[in-house]
Tab-separated table of C-alpha atoms in Angstrom:
chain	number	residue	atom	x	y	z
A	1	UNK	CA	-28.954	12.851	20.133
A	2	UNK	CA	-29.772	9.342	22.076
A	3	UNK	CA	-30.077	8.570	25.046
A	4	UNK	CA	-30.227	4.522	26.283
A	5	UNK	CA	-31.465	4.282	30.110
A	6	UNK	CA	-31.240	-0.405	30.056
A	7	UNK	CA	-32.252	-1.427	33.416
A	8	UNK	CA	-30.399	-4.525	35.146
A	9	UNK	CA	-31.884	-7.040	37.207
A	10	UNK	CA	-30.297	-5.996	40.273
A	11	UNK	CA	-32.576	-2.587	39.667
A	12	UNK	CA	-29.859	-0.323	38.778
A	13	UNK	CA	-29.714	1.102	35.776
A	14	UNK	CA	-27.182	2.948	32.872
A	15	UNK	CA	-27.789	6.099	30.832
A	16	UNK	CA	-26.061	5.777	27.895
A	17	UNK	CA	-25.164	9.287	25.400
A	18	UNK	CA	-24.637	9.199	21.771
A	19	UNK	CA	-21.494	11.315	21.247
A	20	UNK	CA	-20.284	13.401	18.115
A	21	UNK	CA	-17.323	11.941	18.269
A	22	UNK	CA	-16.872	8.554	16.834
A	23	UNK	CA	-16.340	5.270	17.127
A	24	UNK	CA	-16.025	6.533	21.167
A	25	UNK	CA	-17.715	3.397	23.717
A	26	UNK	CA	-21.292	5.063	23.864
A	27	UNK	CA	-21.508	4.730	20.468
A	28	UNK	CA	-20.637	1.316	20.144
A	29	UNK	CA	-22.670	0.292	22.589
A	30	UNK	CA	-25.751	2.405	21.045
A	31	UNK	CA	-24.584	0.448	17.575
A	32	UNK	CA	-24.427	-3.228	19.699
A	33	UNK	CA	-20.312	-2.845	19.119
A	34	UNK	CA	-19.866	-2.777	22.462
A	35	UNK	CA	-21.094	-4.208	25.706
A	36	UNK	CA	-22.305	-2.262	28.651
A	37	UNK	CA	-19.653	-2.056	31.470
A	38	UNK	CA	-20.669	-4.364	34.459
A	39	UNK	CA	-20.939	-2.046	37.121
A	40	UNK	CA	-23.251	-2.843	39.971
A	41	UNK	CA	-23.717	0.816	40.557
A	42	UNK	CA	-25.731	3.858	38.336
A	43	UNK	CA	-24.039	4.623	35.483
A	44	UNK	CA	-23.962	7.729	32.308
A	45	UNK	CA	-21.750	6.721	30.211
A	46	UNK	CA	-21.016	9.841	27.321
A	47	UNK	CA	-17.965	9.110	24.684
A	48	UNK	CA	-15.115	7.260	26.141
A	49	UNK	CA	-16.304	8.706	29.893
A	50	UNK	CA	-18.264	6.396	32.395
A	51	UNK	CA	-19.870	8.454	35.339
A	52	UNK	CA	-21.507	8.088	38.414
A	53	UNK	CA	-25.826	8.747	38.696
A	54	UNK	CA	-26.888	9.658	42.018
A	55	UNK	CA	-28.097	6.223	43.183
A	56	UNK	CA	-32.680	5.954	43.395
A	57	UNK	CA	-32.924	5.390	47.246
A	58	UNK	CA	-33.863	2.429	48.728
A	59	UNK	CA	-37.529	2.125	50.597
A	60	UNK	CA	-37.436	-0.228	52.914
A	61	UNK	CA	-41.062	-0.640	54.326
A	62	UNK	CA	-43.924	-0.215	51.433
A	63	UNK	CA	-46.769	1.285	52.641
A	64	UNK	CA	-49.679	0.190	50.601
A	65	UNK	CA	-51.902	2.861	51.502
A	66	UNK	CA	-48.728	5.389	51.302
A	67	UNK	CA	-46.642	3.841	48.556
A	68	UNK	CA	-47.207	2.377	44.487
A	69	UNK	CA	-45.237	0.290	42.717
A	70	UNK	CA	-44.493	-1.059	39.296
A	71	UNK	CA	-41.815	-2.764	37.070
A	72	UNK	CA	-40.793	-0.303	34.023
A	73	UNK	CA	-41.833	-1.299	30.913
A	74	UNK	CA	-39.230	0.561	29.133
A	75	UNK	CA	-35.855	1.925	28.769
A	76	UNK	CA	-36.271	5.330	29.335
A	77	UNK	CA	-38.730	5.062	31.697
A	78	UNK	CA	-35.711	5.673	34.271
A	79	UNK	CA	-34.731	8.787	32.462
A	80	UNK	CA	-38.125	10.410	31.768
A	81	UNK	CA	-38.902	10.284	35.498
A	82	UNK	CA	-36.037	11.677	36.736
A	83	UNK	CA	-35.645	14.513	34.339
A	84	UNK	CA	-39.234	15.524	35.587
A	85	UNK	CA	-38.599	14.850	39.185
A	86	UNK	CA	-39.891	17.955	40.944
A	87	UNK	CA	-42.572	19.164	37.910
A	88	UNK	CA	-45.639	20.755	38.712
A	89	UNK	CA	-48.500	18.074	38.951
A	90	UNK	CA	-45.839	14.903	38.065
A	91	UNK	CA	-45.751	12.277	39.624
A	92	UNK	CA	-42.757	11.540	41.826
A	93	UNK	CA	-40.566	9.384	41.659
A	94	UNK	CA	-39.640	8.634	45.508
A	95	UNK	CA	-36.843	5.482	45.180
A	96	UNK	CA	-36.876	1.769	44.862
A	97	UNK	CA	-37.377	-1.344	46.880
A	98	UNK	CA	-34.478	-3.769	47.367
A	99	UNK	CA	-35.207	-5.600	44.235
A	100	UNK	CA	-35.425	-2.456	42.284
A	101	UNK	CA	-39.467	-2.094	41.785
A	102	UNK	CA	-40.262	1.387	40.914
A	103	UNK	CA	-42.176	3.072	44.289
A	104	UNK	CA	-44.053	5.684	44.008
A	105	UNK	CA	-47.673	7.648	46.329
A	106	UNK	CA	-50.277	6.392	46.065
A	107	UNK	CA	-53.385	8.421	44.661
A	108	UNK	CA	-57.057	8.139	43.780
A	109	UNK	CA	-56.886	6.601	40.425
A	110	UNK	CA	-58.962	7.931	37.318
A	111	UNK	CA	-59.490	11.490	38.922
A	112	UNK	CA	-62.890	12.800	36.234
A	113	UNK	CA	-64.960	10.468	39.237
A	114	UNK	CA	-63.477	12.349	41.788
A	115	UNK	CA	-64.211	15.815	40.400
A	116	UNK	CA	-67.706	14.247	38.464
A	117	UNK	CA	-70.179	16.870	39.776
A	118	UNK	CA	-67.187	19.595	39.316
A	119	UNK	CA	-68.112	23.571	38.409
A	120	UNK	CA	-66.919	25.159	36.018
A	121	UNK	CA	-64.378	27.063	38.509
A	122	UNK	CA	-63.119	23.247	39.891
A	123	UNK	CA	-62.671	22.265	36.072
A	124	UNK	CA	-60.371	25.042	35.603
A	125	UNK	CA	-58.526	24.683	38.386
A	126	UNK	CA	-57.495	20.914	37.605
A	127	UNK	CA	-57.005	22.085	34.084
A	128	UNK	CA	-54.733	24.763	34.677
A	129	UNK	CA	-53.414	21.739	36.730
A	130	UNK	CA	-52.983	19.272	33.586
A	131	UNK	CA	-51.392	22.102	32.022
A	132	UNK	CA	-48.785	22.991	34.011
A	133	UNK	CA	-47.563	19.295	33.931
A	134	UNK	CA	-48.051	19.342	30.219
A	135	UNK	CA	-46.253	23.136	29.294
A	136	UNK	CA	-43.227	21.458	32.044
A	137	UNK	CA	-42.639	18.696	30.225
A	138	UNK	CA	-42.849	20.349	26.969
A	139	UNK	CA	-40.349	22.618	28.194
A	140	UNK	CA	-37.368	20.289	28.824
A	141	UNK	CA	-38.428	17.910	25.624
A	142	UNK	CA	-40.067	15.571	26.812
A	143	UNK	CA	-43.922	14.798	24.721
A	144	UNK	CA	-46.045	12.740	27.406
A	145	UNK	CA	-47.677	11.106	23.488
A	146	UNK	CA	-50.531	9.094	25.670
A	147	UNK	CA	-52.251	11.915	27.204
A	148	UNK	CA	-55.699	10.198	28.539
A	149	UNK	CA	-58.178	9.961	31.574
A	150	UNK	CA	-56.261	6.979	32.108
A	151	UNK	CA	-53.794	8.488	33.085
A	152	UNK	CA	-54.651	11.641	35.278
A	153	UNK	CA	-54.544	10.837	38.839
A	154	UNK	CA	-56.652	12.606	41.877
A	155	UNK	CA	-54.422	14.006	45.431
A	156	UNK	CA	-55.845	12.108	48.478
A	157	UNK	CA	-57.173	15.320	49.143
A	158	UNK	CA	-59.010	15.967	46.116
A	159	UNK	CA	-57.663	19.114	45.251
A	160	UNK	CA	-55.041	18.238	42.482
A	161	UNK	CA	-54.745	15.934	39.131
A	162	UNK	CA	-51.278	14.621	39.245
A	163	UNK	CA	-50.078	13.678	35.473
A	164	UNK	CA	-48.892	10.144	35.222
A	165	UNK	CA	-47.140	7.810	32.938
A	166	UNK	CA	-44.428	8.631	31.712
A	167	UNK	CA	-42.902	5.157	30.125
A	168	UNK	CA	-43.288	7.322	26.638
A	169	UNK	CA	-43.685	3.704	25.100
A	170	UNK	CA	-46.854	3.245	23.515
A	171	UNK	CA	-48.619	7.002	22.228
A	172	UNK	CA	-51.622	7.432	21.364
A	173	UNK	CA	-53.540	7.230	18.594
A	174	UNK	CA	-56.187	10.093	19.014
A	175	UNK	CA	-54.991	12.320	16.614
A	176	UNK	CA	-55.127	12.914	12.432
A	177	UNK	CA	-50.917	12.744	11.551
A	178	UNK	CA	-50.593	9.718	14.324
A	179	UNK	CA	-53.226	8.051	12.588
A	180	UNK	CA	-52.034	8.198	9.484
A	181	UNK	CA	-49.187	7.246	10.539
A	182	UNK	CA	-50.293	4.387	11.732
A	183	UNK	CA	-52.199	3.347	8.537
A	184	UNK	CA	-48.826	3.884	6.383
A	185	UNK	CA	-46.897	0.922	8.713
A	186	UNK	CA	-44.339	3.195	10.227
A	187	UNK	CA	-43.187	1.986	12.857
A	188	UNK	CA	-43.374	3.623	16.011
A	189	UNK	CA	-39.796	5.820	16.442
A	190	UNK	CA	-41.142	6.997	13.000
A	191	UNK	CA	-44.455	8.639	13.934
A	192	UNK	CA	-44.659	12.781	13.905
A	193	UNK	CA	-45.533	12.516	18.166
A	194	UNK	CA	-44.951	16.441	18.808
A	195	UNK	CA	-45.983	19.228	21.165
A	196	UNK	CA	-48.844	19.534	18.434
A	197	UNK	CA	-49.777	15.880	18.721
A	198	UNK	CA	-50.251	16.700	23.188
A	199	UNK	CA	-52.084	19.141	22.092
A	200	UNK	CA	-54.584	17.346	20.316
A	201	UNK	CA	-55.029	14.946	22.893
A	202	UNK	CA	-55.140	17.044	25.641
A	203	UNK	CA	-58.226	18.547	24.097
A	204	UNK	CA	-59.833	15.101	23.976
A	205	UNK	CA	-58.824	14.692	27.454
A	206	UNK	CA	-60.490	17.761	28.281
A	207	UNK	CA	-64.007	16.571	26.321
A	208	UNK	CA	-63.168	12.926	27.977
A	209	UNK	CA	-62.448	14.872	32.183
A	210	UNK	CA	-65.750	16.828	31.650
A	211	UNK	CA	-68.551	14.742	29.762
A	212	UNK	CA	-67.394	11.308	31.175
A	213	UNK	CA	-66.932	10.252	27.855
A	214	UNK	CA	-66.176	6.356	26.028
A	215	UNK	CA	-64.886	7.331	22.620
A	216	UNK	CA	-64.851	4.548	20.227
A	217	UNK	CA	-62.768	6.499	17.924
A	218	UNK	CA	-60.944	9.748	17.516
A	219	UNK	CA	-63.453	10.972	14.133
A	220	UNK	CA	-66.584	10.874	17.029
A	221	UNK	CA	-65.108	14.421	18.336
A	222	UNK	CA	-65.020	15.881	15.227
A	223	UNK	CA	-69.033	15.116	15.396
A	224	UNK	CA	-69.576	17.771	17.733
A	225	UNK	CA	-71.794	15.570	20.212
A	226	UNK	CA	-68.684	14.635	22.839
A	227	UNK	CA	-67.273	17.773	22.930
A	228	UNK	CA	-68.548	20.216	26.130
A	229	UNK	CA	-70.482	22.836	26.413
A	230	UNK	CA	-69.040	26.552	26.805
A	231	UNK	CA	-66.521	27.592	27.692
A	232	UNK	CA	-64.374	24.830	27.389
A	233	UNK	CA	-65.558	24.324	23.956
A	234	UNK	CA	-64.076	26.411	21.767
A	235	UNK	CA	-60.786	25.465	24.450
A	236	UNK	CA	-61.801	21.764	22.860
A	237	UNK	CA	-62.154	23.024	19.044
A	238	UNK	CA	-59.400	25.057	18.810
A	239	UNK	CA	-57.228	21.921	20.420
A	240	UNK	CA	-58.204	18.973	17.655
A	241	UNK	CA	-57.808	21.108	14.942
A	242	UNK	CA	-56.703	18.537	12.171
A	243	UNK	CA	-53.502	20.486	11.030
A	244	UNK	CA	-50.727	19.964	13.807
A	245	UNK	CA	-50.361	23.920	12.847
A	246	UNK	CA	-53.448	25.361	13.120
A	247	UNK	CA	-53.193	23.746	17.056
A	248	UNK	CA	-52.291	26.553	20.351
A	249	UNK	CA	-49.282	25.922	22.283
A	250	UNK	CA	-49.528	24.713	25.788
A	251	UNK	CA	-48.955	28.199	26.854
A	252	UNK	CA	-52.022	28.710	24.207
A	253	UNK	CA	-54.376	26.982	25.925
A	254	UNK	CA	-52.928	27.819	29.240
A	255	UNK	CA	-53.521	31.675	28.535
A	256	UNK	CA	-57.384	29.989	27.223
A	257	UNK	CA	-58.206	28.739	30.312
A	258	UNK	CA	-57.213	31.259	32.456
A	259	UNK	CA	-59.491	33.602	30.695
A	260	UNK	CA	-62.562	31.811	31.703
A	261	UNK	CA	-64.813	33.668	33.295
A	262	UNK	CA	-66.633	31.898	36.328
A	263	UNK	CA	-70.457	33.358	36.359
A	264	UNK	CA	-72.025	34.389	39.778
A	265	UNK	CA	-73.131	31.843	41.912
A	266	UNK	CA	-70.925	29.367	40.062
A	267	UNK	CA	-72.363	26.058	38.461
A	268	UNK	CA	-71.759	23.020	37.080
A	269	UNK	CA	-70.826	22.373	33.937
A	270	UNK	CA	-74.697	21.193	31.464
């Protein structure tokens, strides 16, 4: 099934779903054989049925100390954000401005700086939060595609992380199967992003989060010099296996994190 969500200049969006029945309105729009109905409300078009979608609330008073605003970068972002709304440790779409710009809660950018002096228990806690976020996305059919420390925020109380960048527009090229697809000049739509490519990037994100890496090429992870020490080392190594079939699922990764036993008198990761 295909979904499309054009964002109009007035801030409205339209979710167009491919129908199994040929020659319906939604299929004709998706195949560029019909125009989108020019109505000033949020719509879903499925087959020949047109229905309204609850509008995003308008946030009338933007306070930059509490709000972060951004324009959408991809047609599917609004659908992904609405679908993921309420998920654990997922950035929350609060609403929109009068001119259609998205409004989010303001968090602390670049969470690794918040937890840079963290103990094993600190890292275990926030990485479990990140795992819960990714597991939730996978459970509703969303591949993040760009798990990286730049897309992890911290809450203002510095106790939790928030996963952002749900655009699904540009994906990471860190894992081997994506590198291979790029080398073959496959278009982005044909690159094999999957739950297992997210797992690979979860592993590299663990390494970067703890070690504050500045990797120039993904192959550096396999040299062993950019992987954190135990108890996180074996988890990263499992996540970044070259064959996607050999990588654990995100549920397996969560279980591995839960199995970490914090030493008495918890210490920093050395």
